[in-house]
Amino acid sequence: MHTAEKIAEEIYRVYSSGKSGIVLEMEHKQEWEPVIRLLLQKYFNGKEKAQVGLDIYYDKKEVNGKLHYAPVIHQIGNVVSRRLENDELGLTNVSTDSYLALALENAMAKPGVGFIVLNHYQLIEQPYRVKLLPSLLKILRTGNQAKGALILITVDKREHLPSELLPYVHVIQGRKPDITEIRENVEKIVSERNLEIGESLKWEIVSYLQGFHTYEFEYLFREAEMLYGMEAFDEKNKRILELIGNEKVKLLEKEQLLEWKMVKHVDMANMDVLAEYLQESGTIMRNPQDAAKKGVEVPKGILIMGLPGTGKSLFAQYAAATLKMPLIRLEMGKMMGGHVGDSERNLRIAQKQAEEMAPCILWIDEIEKGFAGAGGKGKDGGEYLQRMTGGFLTWLQEKKSSCYIIATANSIDGLPPEFFRQGRFDRCFYTAMPTGSEIKDILNVHLQKPGRAHVKPVIEESVGRVIRLAKAQRRFMTGADAGALVANVFRRLYLDFDKQNEITDKEEYDRKNLAGVMEKEFEKMKVFSETNGKEIAQYDKALKESNFINASSAQNALDLDLQRYDENLQDFIEKKREEIKR
């Protein structure tokens, strides 16, 4: 059953139960038009007594001999649809501000009217609202005991409805199509436009279209074809995904709560345990229907705790690139609102948007900023924070969509223990200060990025010298430090090449000077252990007290220098811990 059919069925079920007022929380007419057509065709077109719908909206209209933007009433029928004139509704010589209220009352009394649609309530001007609200309340309070017409009110957000109406209406939120409906529509468009698209790209397009309405699909395909021609659907270029991604950015920017991240390729040197777990989760998420039939639940997501610069954010991007899913970033700081209820509302909207875009990766960055303190009492553990935390954890526990959460935290201090109970996150991992082997691997990855392959013959020697220097000086790097070091090295090589006259070949110059420049640039750096030594020690203590899983297998190094590096790192941490105690 498609989205419009589900909504139409829910509307009629509520109406049949005795409630005559239903609010459709939908912003665009294209969303509710299919629903209204279905209501007319399937539920309000009985064989004995055919019924019609009335649509009330704004247009230019002559009132008392003058043109105004005023409510217009349009009759919707299976055979005939037409605009009704004033005399047909007993509205001749009616004052402008009373027109809408009387139009509604008279329409309710008109024989054969099955439902009345009151469009865009948020746009109704104040003079009309003053007279309309009492009439609307009078109608809704009686319900449909007398088998009166169904009143459908459309509004962009329920917050724009008068609070007096809420006890008498049933609110239905707008819904985006599910993965099956999107697939059907994509297949139809591809067939109608005679497009040759491979199954792999077709599935990626379906994934990217999560979060859009079906009426937008045709436009996106047409726009991609006009801009890029057949290159839009080429397996190599995939320009249509770029276009859809750009449109999705605009979609998310409207609420300014979520951020769409385009990810193409990410190299990751460590976190092999976490990467293997991700692959297993990805296998299930690629075949959710098959997994469900065999008793396997859809993966919920993971929590990763780690010091800044240890690769948490990089892993979220790696996950999106590996699973070929859109990456959506939720920054907890953006959830915090200035008025009562704003924070909870923002989080609900963000959750809804993310689920509508599933399958996707929802990266919740620095989750502790939103929920730390929720388990406490008093001012810091305020009621709003507890409500927000409770709502989030309930959603996390109950969600069934393929919206895979990767929550990252610099610290779990202050997070309520409910976060770590079974059924919330599938697993909790941690990233530690990189071992000597991991730093070596990370430096290797950065040294072999595009434009740097020519230094490969001297990488091993250069990396070895830096690690020995770091070990001797007891200055320990994070992955972010290692990336910054290599970036600084190639900047220096580029700038210094023009200042020398000995070597004319740039690649030869880089190979000859890489090791020396790396050592010099490392000497200049302030690495994480120098600026955040106590933080490293506190974090290490917290890890030992938690049941989190190491994201890396952290195998023992065979190389003596790497072993000494690890020994010195542990000694450094122990001494910092002693300093804290004193």
mmCIF file of C-alpha atoms in Angstrom, residues 83-446:
data_model
loop_
_atom_site.group_PDB
_atom_site.id
_atom_site.type_symbol
_atom_site.label_atom_id
_atom_site.label_comp_id
_atom_site.label_asym_id
_atom_site.label_seq_id
_atom_site.Cartn_x
_atom_site.Cartn_y
_atom_site.Cartn_z
ATOM 1 C CA ARG A 83 -15.751 26.719 -8.683
ATOM 2 C CA LEU A 84 -18.900 27.505 -6.699
ATOM 3 C CA GLU A 85 -20.365 30.997 -6.895
ATOM 4 C CA ASN A 86 -21.532 33.047 -3.933
ATOM 5 C CA ASP A 87 -25.249 32.543 -4.564
ATOM 6 C CA GLU A 88 -24.852 28.741 -4.552
ATOM 7 C CA LEU A 89 -23.577 28.919 -0.984
ATOM 8 C CA GLY A 90 -25.811 31.730 0.253
ATOM 9 C CA LEU A 91 -22.883 34.131 0.511
ATOM 10 C CA THR A 92 -24.127 37.092 -1.521
ATOM 11 C CA ASN A 93 -23.494 40.460 0.182
ATOM 12 C CA VAL A 94 -21.538 38.893 3.042
ATOM 13 C CA SER A 95 -18.856 40.987 4.746
ATOM 14 C CA THR A 96 -15.276 39.999 3.896
ATOM 15 C CA ASP A 97 -14.237 38.999 7.423
ATOM 16 C CA SER A 98 -17.317 36.741 7.869
ATOM 17 C CA TYR A 99 -17.059 35.118 4.467
ATOM 18 C CA LEU A 100 -14.902 32.134 5.459
ATOM 19 C CA ALA A 101 -16.847 31.270 8.632
ATOM 20 C CA LEU A 102 -20.208 31.409 6.809
ATOM 21 C CA ALA A 103 -18.806 29.519 3.824
ATOM 22 C CA LEU A 104 -17.821 26.673 6.146
ATOM 23 C CA GLU A 105 -21.174 26.617 7.973
ATOM 24 C CA ASN A 106 -23.196 26.715 4.739
ATOM 25 C CA ALA A 107 -21.001 24.072 3.091
ATOM 26 C CA MET A 108 -21.615 21.759 6.058
ATOM 27 C CA ALA A 109 -25.354 22.054 5.465
ATOM 28 C CA LYS A 110 -25.090 21.482 1.712
ATOM 29 C CA PRO A 111 -26.500 18.035 0.715
ATOM 30 C CA GLY A 112 -24.067 15.537 -0.778
ATOM 31 C CA VAL A 113 -20.906 17.062 0.684
ATOM 32 C CA GLY A 114 -18.692 14.284 2.006
ATOM 33 C CA PHE A 115 -15.688 16.309 3.086
ATOM 34 C CA ILE A 116 -14.429 19.884 3.194
ATOM 35 C CA VAL A 117 -10.756 20.762 2.817
ATOM 36 C CA LEU A 118 -9.650 23.952 4.578
ATOM 37 C CA ASN A 119 -6.281 24.645 2.941
ATOM 38 C CA HIS A 120 -3.174 26.319 4.408
ATOM 39 C CA TYR A 121 -4.598 27.300 7.783
ATOM 40 C CA GLN A 122 -1.363 29.144 8.615
ATOM 41 C CA LEU A 123 -1.982 31.586 5.746
ATOM 42 C CA ILE A 124 -5.484 32.639 6.810
ATOM 43 C CA GLU A 125 -5.450 36.320 7.722
ATOM 44 C CA GLN A 126 -6.305 37.403 11.236
ATOM 45 C CA PRO A 127 -9.735 39.011 10.472
ATOM 46 C CA TYR A 128 -10.895 35.730 8.913
ATOM 47 C CA ARG A 129 -9.503 33.674 11.801
ATOM 48 C CA VAL A 130 -11.382 35.681 14.434
ATOM 49 C CA LYS A 131 -14.734 34.748 12.861
ATOM 50 C CA LEU A 132 -13.695 31.306 11.611
ATOM 51 C CA LEU A 133 -12.462 29.755 14.871
ATOM 52 C CA PRO A 134 -15.815 29.839 16.776
ATOM 53 C CA SER A 135 -17.613 28.322 13.770
ATOM 54 C CA LEU A 136 -14.969 25.647 13.383
ATOM 55 C CA LEU A 137 -15.071 24.742 17.089
ATOM 56 C CA LYS A 138 -18.859 24.538 17.018
ATOM 57 C CA ILE A 139 -18.733 22.051 14.138
ATOM 58 C CA LEU A 140 -15.894 19.952 15.531
ATOM 59 C CA ARG A 141 -17.323 19.653 19.045
ATOM 60 C CA THR A 142 -20.356 17.775 17.738
ATOM 61 C CA GLY A 143 -18.188 15.197 15.973
ATOM 62 C CA ASN A 144 -19.856 13.428 13.077
ATOM 63 C CA GLN A 145 -22.733 12.006 15.073
ATOM 64 C CA ALA A 146 -25.137 13.477 12.558
ATOM 65 C CA LYS A 147 -23.056 12.001 9.722
ATOM 66 C CA GLY A 148 -21.824 15.473 8.826
ATOM 67 C CA ALA A 149 -18.992 16.221 6.470
ATOM 68 C CA LEU A 150 -15.404 15.409 7.310
ATOM 69 C CA ILE A 151 -13.344 18.554 7.949
ATOM 70 C CA LEU A 152 -9.764 18.296 6.648
ATOM 71 C CA ILE A 153 -7.448 21.122 7.732
ATOM 72 C CA THR A 154 -4.025 21.372 6.132
ATOM 73 C CA VAL A 155 -1.215 23.211 7.922
ATOM 74 C CA ASP A 156 2.565 23.315 7.487
ATOM 75 C CA LYS A 157 3.234 22.754 11.229
ATOM 76 C CA ARG A 158 0.816 21.872 13.993
ATOM 77 C CA GLU A 159 2.297 24.703 16.062
ATOM 78 C CA HIS A 160 0.464 27.106 13.742
ATOM 79 C CA LEU A 161 -2.935 25.748 14.789
ATOM 80 C CA PRO A 162 -4.867 27.462 17.606
ATOM 81 C CA SER A 163 -4.484 25.429 20.796
ATOM 82 C CA GLU A 164 -8.297 25.476 21.179
ATOM 83 C CA LEU A 165 -8.607 23.184 18.147
ATOM 84 C CA LEU A 166 -6.218 20.457 19.263
ATOM 85 C CA PRO A 167 -8.612 18.522 21.566
ATOM 86 C CA TYR A 168 -11.104 18.147 18.707
ATOM 87 C CA VAL A 169 -8.858 17.091 15.837
ATOM 88 C CA HIS A 170 -6.729 14.090 14.904
ATOM 89 C CA VAL A 171 -3.321 15.126 13.517
ATOM 90 C CA ILE A 172 -1.702 13.122 10.710
ATOM 91 C CA GLN A 173 1.875 13.981 9.829
ATOM 92 C CA GLY A 174 3.045 14.032 6.243
ATOM 93 C CA ARG A 175 4.951 10.914 5.253
ATOM 94 C CA LYS A 176 7.609 10.251 2.680
ATOM 95 C CA PRO A 177 7.455 7.125 0.473
ATOM 96 C CA ASP A 178 9.174 3.980 1.714
ATOM 97 C CA ILE A 179 11.922 2.140 -0.129
ATOM 98 C CA THR A 180 9.490 -0.123 -2.034
ATOM 99 C CA GLU A 181 7.432 2.797 -3.303
ATOM 100 C CA ILE A 182 10.566 4.697 -4.335
ATOM 101 C CA ARG A 183 11.846 1.668 -6.216
ATOM 102 C CA GLU A 184 8.538 1.304 -8.085
ATOM 103 C CA ASN A 185 8.574 4.972 -9.088
ATOM 104 C CA VAL A 186 12.208 4.853 -10.219
ATOM 105 C CA GLU A 187 11.520 1.744 -12.325
ATOM 106 C CA LYS A 188 8.551 3.524 -13.913
ATOM 107 C CA ILE A 189 10.550 6.689 -14.717
ATOM 108 C CA VAL A 190 13.464 4.681 -16.136
ATOM 109 C CA SER A 191 11.062 2.725 -18.356
ATOM 110 C CA GLU A 192 9.090 5.768 -19.541
ATOM 111 C CA ARG A 193 12.242 7.740 -20.370
ATOM 112 C CA ASN A 194 13.993 4.721 -21.978
ATOM 113 C CA LEU A 195 17.039 5.156 -19.755
ATOM 114 C CA GLU A 196 19.776 2.544 -19.555
ATOM 115 C CA ILE A 197 20.794 2.368 -15.894
ATOM 116 C CA GLY A 198 22.606 -0.547 -14.243
ATOM 117 C CA GLU A 199 21.090 -2.234 -11.213
ATOM 118 C CA SER A 200 23.871 -1.024 -8.904
ATOM 119 C CA LEU A 201 23.377 2.643 -9.806
ATOM 120 C CA LYS A 202 19.607 2.229 -9.768
ATOM 121 C CA TRP A 203 19.794 1.013 -6.164
ATOM 122 C CA GLU A 204 22.038 3.965 -5.217
ATOM 123 C CA ILE A 205 19.522 6.364 -6.799
ATOM 124 C CA VAL A 206 16.725 4.756 -4.770
ATOM 125 C CA SER A 207 18.824 5.172 -1.618
ATOM 126 C CA TYR A 208 19.600 8.828 -2.367
ATOM 127 C CA LEU A 209 15.920 9.618 -3.051
ATOM 128 C CA GLN A 210 15.002 8.827 0.551
ATOM 129 C CA GLY A 211 13.471 11.959 2.067
ATOM 130 C CA PHE A 212 11.854 13.258 -1.134
ATOM 131 C CA HIS A 213 8.199 13.075 -2.133
ATOM 132 C CA THR A 214 7.252 10.999 -5.177
ATOM 133 C CA TYR A 215 6.142 14.089 -7.099
ATOM 134 C CA GLU A 216 9.762 15.334 -6.960
ATOM 135 C CA PHE A 217 11.329 12.247 -8.582
ATOM 136 C CA GLU A 218 10.398 13.099 -12.166
ATOM 137 C CA TYR A 219 11.833 16.607 -11.795
ATOM 138 C CA LEU A 220 15.145 15.276 -10.453
ATOM 139 C CA PHE A 221 15.554 12.823 -13.344
ATOM 140 C CA ARG A 222 14.610 15.460 -15.914
ATOM 141 C CA GLU A 223 16.948 18.033 -14.375
ATOM 142 C CA ALA A 224 19.852 15.535 -14.312
ATOM 143 C CA GLU A 225 19.248 14.646 -17.960
ATOM 144 C CA MET A 226 19.121 18.312 -19.010
ATOM 145 C CA LEU A 227 22.301 19.234 -17.111
ATOM 146 C CA TYR A 228 24.495 16.208 -17.786
ATOM 147 C CA GLY A 229 22.902 14.214 -20.600
ATOM 148 C CA MET A 230 23.585 10.473 -20.446
ATOM 149 C CA GLU A 231 26.609 11.146 -18.220
ATOM 150 C CA ALA A 232 24.063 11.604 -15.442
ATOM 151 C CA PHE A 233 23.334 7.863 -15.504
ATOM 152 C CA ASP A 234 26.831 6.610 -16.293
ATOM 153 C CA GLU A 235 28.114 4.019 -13.786
ATOM 154 C CA LYS A 236 31.441 5.856 -13.482
ATOM 155 C CA ASN A 237 30.345 9.499 -13.170
ATOM 156 C CA LYS A 238 26.930 9.082 -11.488
ATOM 157 C CA ARG A 239 26.144 12.777 -11.879
ATOM 158 C CA ILE A 240 22.517 12.204 -10.921
ATOM 159 C CA LEU A 241 23.676 11.298 -7.391
ATOM 160 C CA GLU A 242 25.559 14.594 -7.215
ATOM 161 C CA LEU A 243 22.406 16.469 -8.242
ATOM 162 C CA ILE A 244 20.188 14.623 -5.763
ATOM 163 C CA GLY A 245 22.794 15.214 -3.041
ATOM 164 C CA ASN A 246 22.787 18.964 -3.727
ATOM 165 C CA GLU A 247 18.978 19.029 -3.592
ATOM 166 C CA LYS A 248 19.052 17.082 -0.341
ATOM 167 C CA VAL A 249 21.349 19.707 1.162
ATOM 168 C CA LYS A 250 18.627 22.298 0.436
ATOM 169 C CA LEU A 251 16.002 19.993 1.915
ATOM 170 C CA LEU A 252 17.879 19.639 5.196
ATOM 171 C CA GLU A 253 18.914 23.289 5.337
ATOM 172 C CA LYS A 254 15.270 24.261 5.619
ATOM 173 C CA GLU A 255 15.123 23.154 9.270
ATOM 174 C CA GLN A 256 18.896 23.662 9.716
ATOM 175 C CA LEU A 257 19.083 20.656 12.038
ATOM 176 C CA LEU A 258 20.804 18.040 9.877
ATOM 177 C CA GLU A 259 23.724 18.323 7.487
ATOM 178 C CA TRP A 260 24.139 16.190 4.363
ATOM 179 C CA LYS A 261 27.736 15.069 3.798
ATOM 180 C CA MET A 262 28.939 13.904 0.385
ATOM 181 C CA VAL A 263 31.465 11.076 0.838
ATOM 182 C CA LYS A 264 33.219 9.335 -2.068
ATOM 183 C CA HIS A 265 36.255 7.545 -0.670
ATOM 184 C CA VAL A 266 37.979 7.342 2.693
ATOM 185 C CA ASP A 267 41.235 5.565 3.587
ATOM 186 C CA MET A 268 41.452 4.288 7.133
ATOM 187 C CA ALA A 269 44.559 2.738 8.638
ATOM 188 C CA ASN A 270 43.352 1.380 11.969
ATOM 189 C CA MET A 271 40.030 0.351 13.628
ATOM 190 C CA ASP A 272 40.035 -3.098 12.020
ATOM 191 C CA VAL A 273 37.691 -4.553 14.676
ATOM 192 C CA LEU A 274 35.160 -1.787 14.120
ATOM 193 C CA ALA A 275 35.492 -2.047 10.329
ATOM 194 C CA GLU A 276 34.774 -5.787 10.442
ATOM 195 C CA TYR A 277 31.689 -5.204 12.616
ATOM 196 C CA LEU A 278 30.493 -2.548 10.175
ATOM 197 C CA GLN A 279 30.782 -4.980 7.254
ATOM 198 C CA GLU A 280 28.607 -7.482 9.107
ATOM 199 C CA SER A 281 25.979 -4.827 9.843
ATOM 200 C CA GLY A 282 26.125 -3.703 6.213
ATOM 201 C CA THR A 283 25.363 -7.232 4.988
ATOM 202 C CA ILE A 284 22.138 -7.196 7.012
ATOM 203 C CA MET A 285 21.169 -3.635 6.005
ATOM 204 C CA ARG A 286 21.584 -4.428 2.308
ATOM 205 C CA ASN A 287 19.047 -7.251 2.634
ATOM 206 C CA PRO A 288 16.690 -6.130 5.448
ATOM 207 C CA GLN A 289 13.643 -8.031 4.166
ATOM 208 C CA ASP A 290 15.568 -11.297 3.836
ATOM 209 C CA ALA A 291 17.176 -10.815 7.258
ATOM 210 C CA ALA A 292 13.795 -10.093 8.883
ATOM 211 C CA LYS A 293 12.326 -13.299 7.430
ATOM 212 C CA LYS A 294 15.136 -15.202 9.098
ATOM 213 C CA GLY A 295 14.630 -13.584 12.489
ATOM 214 C CA VAL A 296 17.446 -11.020 12.236
ATOM 215 C CA GLU A 297 16.707 -7.494 13.489
ATOM 216 C CA VAL A 298 17.807 -4.409 11.566
ATOM 217 C CA PRO A 299 21.046 -3.046 13.129
ATOM 218 C CA LYS A 300 20.474 0.092 15.210
ATOM 219 C CA GLY A 301 23.968 1.545 15.337
ATOM 220 C CA ILE A 302 27.071 2.021 17.448
ATOM 221 C CA LEU A 303 28.542 4.442 19.967
ATOM 222 C CA ILE A 304 32.220 5.333 19.612
ATOM 223 C CA MET A 305 34.039 7.071 22.457
ATOM 224 C CA GLY A 306 37.480 8.481 21.864
ATOM 225 C CA LEU A 307 39.860 11.365 22.379
ATOM 226 C CA PRO A 308 39.754 14.156 19.772
ATOM 227 C CA GLY A 309 41.779 13.255 16.684
ATOM 228 C CA THR A 310 41.602 9.473 17.118
ATOM 229 C CA GLY A 311 39.448 8.838 14.048
ATOM 230 C CA LYS A 312 35.823 8.821 15.262
ATOM 231 C CA SER A 313 34.609 11.313 12.666
ATOM 232 C CA LEU A 314 36.709 9.680 9.961
ATOM 233 C CA PHE A 315 35.056 6.349 10.711
ATOM 234 C CA ALA A 316 31.563 7.814 10.180
ATOM 235 C CA GLN A 317 32.684 8.936 6.717
ATOM 236 C CA TYR A 318 34.372 5.597 6.072
ATOM 237 C CA ALA A 319 31.110 3.817 6.984
ATOM 238 C CA ALA A 320 29.096 5.865 4.495
ATOM 239 C CA ALA A 321 31.632 5.288 1.718
ATOM 240 C CA THR A 322 31.939 1.559 2.460
ATOM 241 C CA LEU A 323 28.197 0.862 2.721
ATOM 242 C CA LYS A 324 27.419 3.320 -0.128
ATOM 243 C CA MET A 325 24.856 5.124 1.994
ATOM 244 C CA PRO A 326 24.165 8.837 2.421
ATOM 245 C CA LEU A 327 25.829 10.370 5.493
ATOM 246 C CA ILE A 328 23.727 12.769 7.537
ATOM 247 C CA ARG A 329 25.342 14.658 10.401
ATOM 248 C CA LEU A 330 23.405 15.681 13.487
ATOM 249 C CA GLU A 331 25.277 18.150 15.675
ATOM 250 C CA MET A 332 23.800 18.099 19.177
ATOM 251 C CA GLY A 333 24.556 21.778 19.734
ATOM 252 C CA LYS A 334 22.003 22.650 17.024
ATOM 253 C CA MET A 335 19.220 20.840 18.897
ATOM 254 C CA MET A 336 19.304 23.274 21.803
ATOM 255 C CA GLY A 337 16.454 25.787 21.507
ATOM 256 C CA GLY A 338 15.854 29.041 23.338
ATOM 257 C CA HIS A 339 12.269 28.361 24.437
ATOM 258 C CA VAL A 340 10.545 25.645 26.436
ATOM 259 C CA GLY A 341 9.962 22.597 24.256
ATOM 260 C CA ASP A 342 12.202 23.766 21.388
ATOM 261 C CA SER A 343 14.981 21.253 22.063
ATOM 262 C CA GLU A 344 12.601 18.275 22.218
ATOM 263 C CA ARG A 345 10.815 19.465 19.082
ATOM 264 C CA ASN A 346 14.081 19.952 17.187
ATOM 265 C CA LEU A 347 15.245 16.454 18.078
ATOM 266 C CA ARG A 348 11.897 14.924 17.042
ATOM 267 C CA ILE A 349 12.063 16.684 13.666
ATOM 268 C CA ALA A 350 15.684 15.595 13.156
ATOM 269 C CA GLN A 351 14.800 11.977 13.990
ATOM 270 C CA LYS A 352 11.843 12.061 11.599
ATOM 271 C CA GLN A 353 13.937 13.545 8.789
ATOM 272 C CA ALA A 354 16.653 10.935 9.304
ATOM 273 C CA GLU A 355 14.177 8.037 9.256
ATOM 274 C CA GLU A 356 12.586 9.385 6.072
ATOM 275 C CA MET A 357 16.012 9.252 4.405
ATOM 276 C CA ALA A 358 16.801 5.683 5.470
ATOM 277 C CA PRO A 359 18.752 3.700 4.466
ATOM 278 C CA CYS A 360 21.375 6.169 5.608
ATOM 279 C CA ILE A 361 24.115 6.726 8.187
ATOM 280 C CA LEU A 362 23.044 9.179 10.888
ATOM 281 C CA TRP A 363 26.214 10.521 12.452
ATOM 282 C CA ILE A 364 25.428 12.094 15.845
ATOM 283 C CA ASP A 365 28.500 14.170 16.531
ATOM 284 C CA GLU A 366 29.570 14.847 20.140
ATOM 285 C CA ILE A 367 26.448 13.241 21.578
ATOM 286 C CA GLU A 368 27.549 14.088 25.108
ATOM 287 C CA LYS A 369 26.879 17.795 24.429
ATOM 288 C CA GLY A 370 23.163 17.085 24.174
ATOM 289 C CA PHE A 371 22.575 14.574 26.927
ATOM 290 C CA ALA A 372 25.318 14.880 29.583
ATOM 291 C CA GLY A 373 23.687 15.736 32.905
ATOM 292 C CA ALA A 374 20.319 14.181 32.086
ATOM 293 C CA GLY A 375 20.786 11.632 34.836
ATOM 294 C CA GLY A 376 21.404 14.262 37.494
ATOM 295 C CA LYS A 377 19.108 16.382 39.602
ATOM 296 C CA GLY A 378 18.492 20.045 39.973
ATOM 297 C CA LYS A 379 19.319 22.662 37.404
ATOM 298 C CA ASP A 380 21.795 20.622 35.366
ATOM 299 C CA GLY A 381 19.433 17.641 35.125
ATOM 300 C CA GLY A 382 16.404 19.724 34.243
ATOM 301 C CA GLU A 383 13.085 18.213 33.251
ATOM 302 C CA TYR A 384 13.452 19.260 29.619
ATOM 303 C CA LEU A 385 16.783 17.424 29.364
ATOM 304 C CA GLN A 386 15.309 14.296 30.929
ATOM 305 C CA ARG A 387 12.339 14.424 28.530
ATOM 306 C CA MET A 388 14.685 14.914 25.598
ATOM 307 C CA THR A 389 16.869 11.998 26.695
ATOM 308 C CA GLY A 390 13.864 9.754 27.314
ATOM 309 C CA GLY A 391 12.408 10.530 23.894
ATOM 310 C CA PHE A 392 15.709 9.849 22.165
ATOM 311 C CA LEU A 393 16.328 6.548 23.954
ATOM 312 C CA THR A 394 12.773 5.359 23.244
ATOM 313 C CA TRP A 395 13.263 6.157 19.562
ATOM 314 C CA LEU A 396 16.606 4.378 19.575
ATOM 315 C CA GLN A 397 15.059 1.313 21.192
ATOM 316 C CA GLU A 398 11.999 1.124 18.947
ATOM 317 C CA LYS A 399 13.155 2.338 15.531
ATOM 318 C CA LYS A 400 12.863 -0.255 12.776
ATOM 319 C CA SER A 401 14.211 1.674 9.796
ATOM 320 C CA SER A 402 17.648 1.232 8.185
ATOM 321 C CA CYS A 403 18.796 4.537 9.669
ATOM 322 C CA TYR A 404 22.136 3.342 11.050
ATOM 323 C CA ILE A 405 23.393 5.514 13.886
ATOM 324 C CA ILE A 406 27.042 6.251 14.526
ATOM 325 C CA ALA A 407 27.192 8.328 17.697
ATOM 326 C CA THR A 408 30.573 9.768 18.637
ATOM 327 C CA ALA A 409 31.639 11.159 21.994
ATOM 328 C CA ASN A 410 34.861 12.622 23.355
ATOM 329 C CA SER A 411 33.779 11.512 26.815
ATOM 330 C CA ILE A 412 30.890 9.612 28.380
ATOM 331 C CA ASP A 413 31.124 11.500 31.682
ATOM 332 C CA GLY A 414 27.649 12.672 32.651
ATOM 333 C CA LEU A 415 25.786 10.525 30.129
ATOM 334 C CA PRO A 416 22.990 8.608 31.894
ATOM 335 C CA PRO A 417 23.619 4.848 32.299
ATOM 336 C CA GLU A 418 20.484 4.143 30.226
ATOM 337 C CA PHE A 419 22.572 4.947 27.143
ATOM 338 C CA PHE A 420 24.617 1.796 27.607
ATOM 339 C CA ARG A 421 21.844 -0.693 28.276
ATOM 340 C CA GLN A 422 21.267 -3.541 25.837
ATOM 341 C CA GLY A 423 18.885 -2.659 23.003
ATOM 342 C CA ARG A 424 19.986 0.962 22.628
ATOM 343 C CA PHE A 425 23.233 0.700 20.662
ATOM 344 C CA ASP A 426 24.291 -2.636 19.173
ATOM 345 C CA ARG A 427 27.861 -2.160 20.433
ATOM 346 C CA CYS A 428 29.948 0.482 22.227
ATOM 347 C CA PHE A 429 33.529 0.917 20.980
ATOM 348 C CA TYR A 430 36.444 3.082 21.974
ATOM 349 C CA THR A 431 39.395 4.570 20.120
ATOM 350 C CA ALA A 432 42.589 4.981 22.156
ATOM 351 C CA MET A 433 45.845 6.833 21.583
ATOM 352 C CA PRO A 434 47.330 5.063 18.534
ATOM 353 C CA THR A 435 50.031 2.477 19.143
ATOM 354 C CA GLY A 436 53.345 2.684 17.323
ATOM 355 C CA SER A 437 52.099 0.225 14.669
ATOM 356 C CA GLU A 438 48.937 2.257 14.131
ATOM 357 C CA ILE A 439 50.839 5.551 13.806
ATOM 358 C CA LYS A 440 53.091 3.856 11.259
ATOM 359 C CA ASP A 441 50.036 2.672 9.265
ATOM 360 C CA ILE A 442 48.346 6.079 9.474
ATOM 361 C CA LEU A 443 51.469 7.887 8.246
ATOM 362 C CA ASN A 444 51.751 5.363 5.394
ATOM 363 C CA VAL A 445 48.164 6.055 4.295
ATOM 364 C CA HIS A 446 48.705 9.818 4.246
#
